[in-house]
Coordinates of C-alpha atoms and ligand atoms in Angstrom, one line a residue:
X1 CA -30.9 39.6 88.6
X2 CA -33.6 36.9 88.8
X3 CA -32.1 33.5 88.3
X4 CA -33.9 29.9 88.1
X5 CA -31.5 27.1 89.8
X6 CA -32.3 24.0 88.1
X7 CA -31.0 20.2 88.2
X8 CA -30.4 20.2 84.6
X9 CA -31.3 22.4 81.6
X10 CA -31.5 20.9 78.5
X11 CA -31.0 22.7 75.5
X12 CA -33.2 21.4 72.5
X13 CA -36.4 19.9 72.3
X14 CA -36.1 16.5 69.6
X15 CA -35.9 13.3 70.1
X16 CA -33.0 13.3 71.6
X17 CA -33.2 16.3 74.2
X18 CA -37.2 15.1 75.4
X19 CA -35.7 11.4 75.5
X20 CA -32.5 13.0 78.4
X21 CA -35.7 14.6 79.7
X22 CA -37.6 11.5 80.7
X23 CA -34.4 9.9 82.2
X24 CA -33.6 12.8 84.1
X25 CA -37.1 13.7 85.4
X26 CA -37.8 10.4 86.2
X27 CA -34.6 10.1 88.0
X28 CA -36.3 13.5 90.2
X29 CA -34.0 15.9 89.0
X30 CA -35.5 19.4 88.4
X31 CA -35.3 19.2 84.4
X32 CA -35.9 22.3 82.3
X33 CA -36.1 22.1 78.3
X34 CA -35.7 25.3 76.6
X35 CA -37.1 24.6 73.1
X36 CA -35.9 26.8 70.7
X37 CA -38.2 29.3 69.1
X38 CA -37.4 28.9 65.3
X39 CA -38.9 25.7 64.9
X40 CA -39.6 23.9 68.3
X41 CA -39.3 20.1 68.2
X42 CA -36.6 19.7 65.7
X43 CA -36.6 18.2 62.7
X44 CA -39.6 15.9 63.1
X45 CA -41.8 18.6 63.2
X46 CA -41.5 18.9 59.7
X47 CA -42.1 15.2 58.9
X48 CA -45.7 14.0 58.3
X49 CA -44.8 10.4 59.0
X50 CA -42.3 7.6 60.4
X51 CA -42.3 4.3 59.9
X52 CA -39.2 3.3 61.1
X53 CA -39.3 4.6 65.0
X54 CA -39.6 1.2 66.7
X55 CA -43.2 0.8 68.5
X56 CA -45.8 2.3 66.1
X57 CA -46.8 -0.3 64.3
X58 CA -48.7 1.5 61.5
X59 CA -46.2 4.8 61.7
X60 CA -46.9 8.0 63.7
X61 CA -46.5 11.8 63.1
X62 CA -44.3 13.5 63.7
X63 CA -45.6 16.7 65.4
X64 CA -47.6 13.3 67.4
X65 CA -44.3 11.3 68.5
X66 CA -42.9 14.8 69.7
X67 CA -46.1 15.6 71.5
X68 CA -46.4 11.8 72.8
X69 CA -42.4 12.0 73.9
X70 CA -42.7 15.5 75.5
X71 CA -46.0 14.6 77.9
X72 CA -43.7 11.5 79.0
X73 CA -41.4 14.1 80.4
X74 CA -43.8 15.9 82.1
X75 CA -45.2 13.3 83.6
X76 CA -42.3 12.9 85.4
X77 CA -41.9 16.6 86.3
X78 CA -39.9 18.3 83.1
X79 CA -41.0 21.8 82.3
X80 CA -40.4 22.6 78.5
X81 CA -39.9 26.3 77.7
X82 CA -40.7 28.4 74.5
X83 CA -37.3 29.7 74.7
X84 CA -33.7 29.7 73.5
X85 CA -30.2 30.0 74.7
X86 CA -28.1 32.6 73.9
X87 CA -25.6 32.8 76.4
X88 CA -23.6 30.4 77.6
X89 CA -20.8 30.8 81.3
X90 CA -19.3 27.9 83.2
X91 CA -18.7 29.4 86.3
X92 CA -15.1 28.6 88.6
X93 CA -11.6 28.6 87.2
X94 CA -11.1 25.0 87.2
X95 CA -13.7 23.7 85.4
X96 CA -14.2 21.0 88.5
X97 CA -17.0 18.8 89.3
X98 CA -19.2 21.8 91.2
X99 CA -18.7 24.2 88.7
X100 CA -22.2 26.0 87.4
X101 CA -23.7 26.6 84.1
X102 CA -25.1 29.9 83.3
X103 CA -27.6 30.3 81.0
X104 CA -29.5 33.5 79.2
X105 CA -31.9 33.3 77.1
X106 CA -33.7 35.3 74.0
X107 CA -36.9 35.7 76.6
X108 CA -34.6 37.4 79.1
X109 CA -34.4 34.7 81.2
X110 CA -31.1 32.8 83.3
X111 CA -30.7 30.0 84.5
X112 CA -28.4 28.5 86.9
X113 CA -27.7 24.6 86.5
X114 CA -26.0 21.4 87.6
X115 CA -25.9 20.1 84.3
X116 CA -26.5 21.4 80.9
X117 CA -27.3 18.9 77.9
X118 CA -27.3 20.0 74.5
X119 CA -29.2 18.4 72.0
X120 CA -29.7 21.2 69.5
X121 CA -30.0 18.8 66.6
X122 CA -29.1 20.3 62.9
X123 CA -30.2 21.7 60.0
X124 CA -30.4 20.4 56.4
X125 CA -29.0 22.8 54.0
X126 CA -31.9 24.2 51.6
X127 CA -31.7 24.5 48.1
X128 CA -33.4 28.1 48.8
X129 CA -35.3 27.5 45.2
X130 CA -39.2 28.5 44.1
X131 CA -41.2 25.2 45.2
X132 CA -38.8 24.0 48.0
X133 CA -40.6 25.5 51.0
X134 CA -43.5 25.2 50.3
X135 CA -43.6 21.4 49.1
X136 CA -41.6 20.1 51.9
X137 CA -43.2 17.3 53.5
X138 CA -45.4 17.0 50.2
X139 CA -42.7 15.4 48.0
X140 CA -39.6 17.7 48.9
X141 CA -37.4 15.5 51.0
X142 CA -34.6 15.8 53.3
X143 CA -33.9 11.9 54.3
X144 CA -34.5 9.0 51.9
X145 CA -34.3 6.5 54.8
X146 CA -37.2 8.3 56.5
X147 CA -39.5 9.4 53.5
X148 CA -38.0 6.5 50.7
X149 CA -40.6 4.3 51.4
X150 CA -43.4 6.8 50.3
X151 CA -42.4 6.9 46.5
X152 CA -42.7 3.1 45.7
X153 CA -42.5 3.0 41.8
X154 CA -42.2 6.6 41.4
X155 CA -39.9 8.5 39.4
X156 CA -37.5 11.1 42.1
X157 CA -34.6 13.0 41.7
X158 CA -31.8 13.6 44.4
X159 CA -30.1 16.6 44.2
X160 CA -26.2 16.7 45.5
X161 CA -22.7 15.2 44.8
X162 CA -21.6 14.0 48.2
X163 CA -21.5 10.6 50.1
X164 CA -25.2 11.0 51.2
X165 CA -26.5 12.2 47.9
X166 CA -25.1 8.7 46.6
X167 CA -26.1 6.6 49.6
X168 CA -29.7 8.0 49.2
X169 CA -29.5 7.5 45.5
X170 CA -28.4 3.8 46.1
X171 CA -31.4 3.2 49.3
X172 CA -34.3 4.7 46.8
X173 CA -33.3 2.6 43.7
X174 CA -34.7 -0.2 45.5
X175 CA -37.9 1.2 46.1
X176 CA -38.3 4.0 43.4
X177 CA -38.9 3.4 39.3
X178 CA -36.4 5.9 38.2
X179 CA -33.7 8.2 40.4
X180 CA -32.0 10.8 38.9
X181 CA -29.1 12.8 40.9
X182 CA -28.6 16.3 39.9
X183 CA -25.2 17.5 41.0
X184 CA -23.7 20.9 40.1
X185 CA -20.7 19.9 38.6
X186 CA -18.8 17.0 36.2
X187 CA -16.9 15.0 39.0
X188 CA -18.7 13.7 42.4
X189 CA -17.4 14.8 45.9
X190 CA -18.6 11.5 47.2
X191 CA -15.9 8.7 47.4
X192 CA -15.4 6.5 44.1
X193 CA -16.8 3.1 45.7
X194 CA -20.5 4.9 46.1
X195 CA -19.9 6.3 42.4
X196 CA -19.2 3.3 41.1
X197 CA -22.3 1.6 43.1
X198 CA -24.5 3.8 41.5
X199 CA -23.2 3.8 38.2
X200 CA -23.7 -0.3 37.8
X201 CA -27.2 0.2 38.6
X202 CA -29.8 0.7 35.9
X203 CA -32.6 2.7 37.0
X204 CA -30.2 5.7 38.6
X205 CA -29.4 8.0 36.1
X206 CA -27.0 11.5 36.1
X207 CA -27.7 14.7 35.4
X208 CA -23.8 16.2 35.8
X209 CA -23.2 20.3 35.8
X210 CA -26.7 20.6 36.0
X211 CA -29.0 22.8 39.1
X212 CA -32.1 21.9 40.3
X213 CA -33.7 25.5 39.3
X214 CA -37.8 25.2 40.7
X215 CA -39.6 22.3 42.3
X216 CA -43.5 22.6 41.1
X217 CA -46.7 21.0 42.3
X218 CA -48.6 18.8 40.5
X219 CA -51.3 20.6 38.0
X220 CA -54.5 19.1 39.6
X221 CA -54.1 21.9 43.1
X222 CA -53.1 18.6 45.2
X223 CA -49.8 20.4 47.1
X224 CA -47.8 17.5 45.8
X225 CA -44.2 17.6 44.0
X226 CA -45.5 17.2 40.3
X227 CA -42.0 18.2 38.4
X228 CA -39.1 20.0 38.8
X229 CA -37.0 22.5 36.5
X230 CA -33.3 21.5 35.9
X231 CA -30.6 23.8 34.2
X232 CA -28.4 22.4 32.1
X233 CA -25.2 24.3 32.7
X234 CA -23.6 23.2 29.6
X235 CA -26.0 24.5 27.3
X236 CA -27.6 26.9 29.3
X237 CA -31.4 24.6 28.8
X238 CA -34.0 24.5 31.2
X239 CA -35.8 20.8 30.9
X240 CA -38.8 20.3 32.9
X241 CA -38.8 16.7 34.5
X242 CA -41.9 14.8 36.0
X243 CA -40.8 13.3 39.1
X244 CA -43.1 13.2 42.7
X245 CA -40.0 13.2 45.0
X246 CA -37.3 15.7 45.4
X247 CA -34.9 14.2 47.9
X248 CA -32.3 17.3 48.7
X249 CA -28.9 15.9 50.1
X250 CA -26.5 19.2 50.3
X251 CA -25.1 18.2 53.8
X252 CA -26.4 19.3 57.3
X253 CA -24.6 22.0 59.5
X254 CA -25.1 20.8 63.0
X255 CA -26.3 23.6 65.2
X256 CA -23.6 24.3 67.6
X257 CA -22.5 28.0 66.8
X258 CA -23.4 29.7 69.6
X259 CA -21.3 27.2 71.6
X260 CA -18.3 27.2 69.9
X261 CA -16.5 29.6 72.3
X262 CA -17.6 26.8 75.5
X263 CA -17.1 23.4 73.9
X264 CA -14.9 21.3 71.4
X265 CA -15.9 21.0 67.8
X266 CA -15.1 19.4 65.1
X267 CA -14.2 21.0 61.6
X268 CA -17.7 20.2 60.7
X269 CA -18.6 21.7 63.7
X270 CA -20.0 18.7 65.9
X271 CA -19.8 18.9 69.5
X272 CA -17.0 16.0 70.4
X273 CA -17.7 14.0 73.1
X274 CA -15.8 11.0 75.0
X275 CA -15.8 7.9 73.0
X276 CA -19.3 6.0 73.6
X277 CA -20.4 8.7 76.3
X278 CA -22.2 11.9 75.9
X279 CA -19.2 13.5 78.1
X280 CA -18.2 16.8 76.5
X281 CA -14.8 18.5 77.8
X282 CA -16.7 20.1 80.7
X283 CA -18.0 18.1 83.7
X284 CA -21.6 18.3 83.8
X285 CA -22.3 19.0 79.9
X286 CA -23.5 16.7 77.6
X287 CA -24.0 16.3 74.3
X288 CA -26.7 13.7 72.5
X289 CA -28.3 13.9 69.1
X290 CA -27.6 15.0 65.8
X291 CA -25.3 17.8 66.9
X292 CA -22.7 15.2 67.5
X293 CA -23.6 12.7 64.7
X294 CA -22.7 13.5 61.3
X295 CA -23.6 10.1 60.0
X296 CA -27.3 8.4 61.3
X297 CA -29.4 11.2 61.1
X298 CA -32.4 9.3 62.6
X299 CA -34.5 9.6 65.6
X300 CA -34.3 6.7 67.2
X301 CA -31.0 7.1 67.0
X302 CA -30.6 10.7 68.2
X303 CA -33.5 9.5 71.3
X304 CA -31.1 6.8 72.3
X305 CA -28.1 9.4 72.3
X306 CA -30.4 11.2 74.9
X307 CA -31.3 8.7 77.2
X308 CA -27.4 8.5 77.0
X309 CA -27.0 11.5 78.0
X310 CA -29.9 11.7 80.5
X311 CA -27.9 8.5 82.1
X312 CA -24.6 10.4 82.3
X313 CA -26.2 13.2 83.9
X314 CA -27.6 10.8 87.1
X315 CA -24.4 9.4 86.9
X316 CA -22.7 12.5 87.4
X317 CA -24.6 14.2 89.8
X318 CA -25.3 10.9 91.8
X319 CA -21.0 10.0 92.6
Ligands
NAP401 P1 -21.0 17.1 51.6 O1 -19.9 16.1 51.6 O2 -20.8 18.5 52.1 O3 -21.6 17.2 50.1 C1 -22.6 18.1 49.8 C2 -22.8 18.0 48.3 O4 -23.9 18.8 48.0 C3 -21.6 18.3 47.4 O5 -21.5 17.5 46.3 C4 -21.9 19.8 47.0 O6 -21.5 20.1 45.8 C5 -23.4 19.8 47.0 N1 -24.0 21.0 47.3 C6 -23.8 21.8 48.4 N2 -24.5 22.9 48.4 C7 -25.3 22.9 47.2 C8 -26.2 23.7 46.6 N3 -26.6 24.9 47.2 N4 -26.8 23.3 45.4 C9 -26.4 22.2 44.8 N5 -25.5 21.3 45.4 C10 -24.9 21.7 46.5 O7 -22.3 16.5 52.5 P2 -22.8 15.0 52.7 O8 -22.8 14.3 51.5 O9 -24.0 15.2 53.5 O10 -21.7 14.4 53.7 C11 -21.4 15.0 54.9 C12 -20.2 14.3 55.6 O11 -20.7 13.0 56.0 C13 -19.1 14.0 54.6 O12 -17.9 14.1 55.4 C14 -19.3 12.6 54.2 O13 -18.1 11.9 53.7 C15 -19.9 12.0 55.4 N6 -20.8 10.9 55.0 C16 -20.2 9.6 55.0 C17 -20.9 8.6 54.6 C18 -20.3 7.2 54.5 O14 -19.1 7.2 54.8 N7 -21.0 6.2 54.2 C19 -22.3 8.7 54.3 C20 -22.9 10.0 54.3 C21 -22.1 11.0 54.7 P3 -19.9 20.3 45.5 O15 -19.4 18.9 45.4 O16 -19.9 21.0 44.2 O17 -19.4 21.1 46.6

């Protein structure tokens, strides 16, 4: 069996898996970045722009910032790979500082390493509703913080009972004319200070036991959110709402499940790592990104969790 012996393999290709990359390469460690094949890049991919990633004065892309992070890496020497890991072996009994990572991959590949890093990121949870697809980016939301600021004065509706679907709710009522939450039942998962928040504030309103049923685009063929269809569960009515943001906020599952047999999660599934490091409970993996942050979501944030980790791994292989 062909193997490829590498310095460090990183596993994801966001912010935070092409920031380890551009510490690690630059440090001259042989740096390989299997990217994933379902949606390479991450998240940001599917965001037409950022304002709030420090350095771009007038915003960037995302599919731009990805392109512009990942040609830093190479620069320095990082391969990234259309590819993804399957399998997952940390070779010796002890788990000691020379143990080795074995990697397989969907392409057929494996790869021997020094050091893995996983920054496989997570996934939003969809509504999985006529219009959601195909208007994200175009008024179909996932982050408030990221996208808030385009619906100045607009009329939006977030969808979802839980501490996010109220925190977004509270961030877009200072930027947005009207917000409406939808949420599927009559009480609120989120914790009663956030309800209570929202409920003093005048332009939030509730829509309780109630589904967000379609998302449609506006009427003049401009691919933009133009209304959305919400079921009344009580009475069993469909009422048609004109709003130009749908801000979904169902939760995020982190995507770890293929190393759940390897690594310590969480009961939300997050990889657990050592207090302010990216140190997992194997020496030589690391963890950065939002696969180990259930709370900031952002890129900056997940691109400083990989320099990080990229820093832990020179560490680590340096003493
Ligand atoms: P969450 O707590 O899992 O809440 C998800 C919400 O979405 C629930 O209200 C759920 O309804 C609803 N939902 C799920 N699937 C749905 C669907 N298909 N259609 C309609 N509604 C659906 O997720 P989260 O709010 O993202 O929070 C995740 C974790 O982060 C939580 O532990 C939370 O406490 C924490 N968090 C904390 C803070 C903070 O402390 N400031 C801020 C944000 C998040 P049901 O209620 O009916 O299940």
């Amino acid at each position: 069996m062909d193997t490829k012996d590498v310095d460090v393999l990183i596993i994801g290709a966001g912010p935070a898996g092409k920031t380890a990359a551009i510490y690690t390469a630059r440090a001259d460690l042989k740096t390989v970045v299997l990217t994933g094949l379902t949606n390479p890049g991450g998240a940001l991919m599917n965001t037409t722009d950022i304002e709030n990633f420090p350095g771009f004065e007038k915003g960037i892309g995302g599919i731009k910032l990805m392109d512009i992070m990942q040609k830093q890496a190479e620069r320095f020497g990082a391969t990234f790979e259309l590819d993804e890991a399957e399998t997952f072996q940390i070779q010796t009994a002890d788990k000691s500082n020379s143990n080795r990572k074995v990697i397989t991959t969907t392409m057929g590949e494996t790869y021997l390493a020094k050091v893995l890093i996983v920054a496989t990121g997570s996934l939003y949870r969809k509504l999985n509703i006529p219009g959601e697809k195909e208007l994200a980016g175009h008024g179909v939301s996932y982050c408030a913080t990221c996208d808030g600021a385009f619906f100045k004065d607009q009329d939006v509706i977030v969808v979802g009972g839980g501490d996010t679907a109220l925190e977004e709710a509270l961030y877009l009522s200072n930027l947005c004319k009207t917000v409406t939450i939808i949420h599927r039942r009559d009480v609120f998962r989120a914790t009663k200070i956030l309800v209570e928040r929202a409920e003093a504030i005048n332009n939030i309103y509730f829509k309780m036991n109630s589904t967000c049923e379609e998302i449609l685009p506006l009427p003049d063929n401009s691919h933009k959110v133009g209304s959305a269809k919400i079921l009344n569960k009580n009475t069993n009515q469909i009422e048609d709402i004109s709003v130009t943001g749908v801000f979904v906020a169902i939760g995020a599952d982190p995507t770890t499940q293929k190393l759940k047999d390897i690594l310590d999660l969480d009961l939300q599934g997050y990889i657990k790592t050592d207090g302010k490091s990216s140190k997992t409970g194997i020496p030589g993996v690391f963890a950065a990104g939002d696969c180990i942050d259930p709370d900031y979501r952002q890129a900056v944030v997940a691109a400083g969790s990989g320099a990080k980790a990229g820093i832990d791994t020179v560490n680590f292989l340096t003493a």
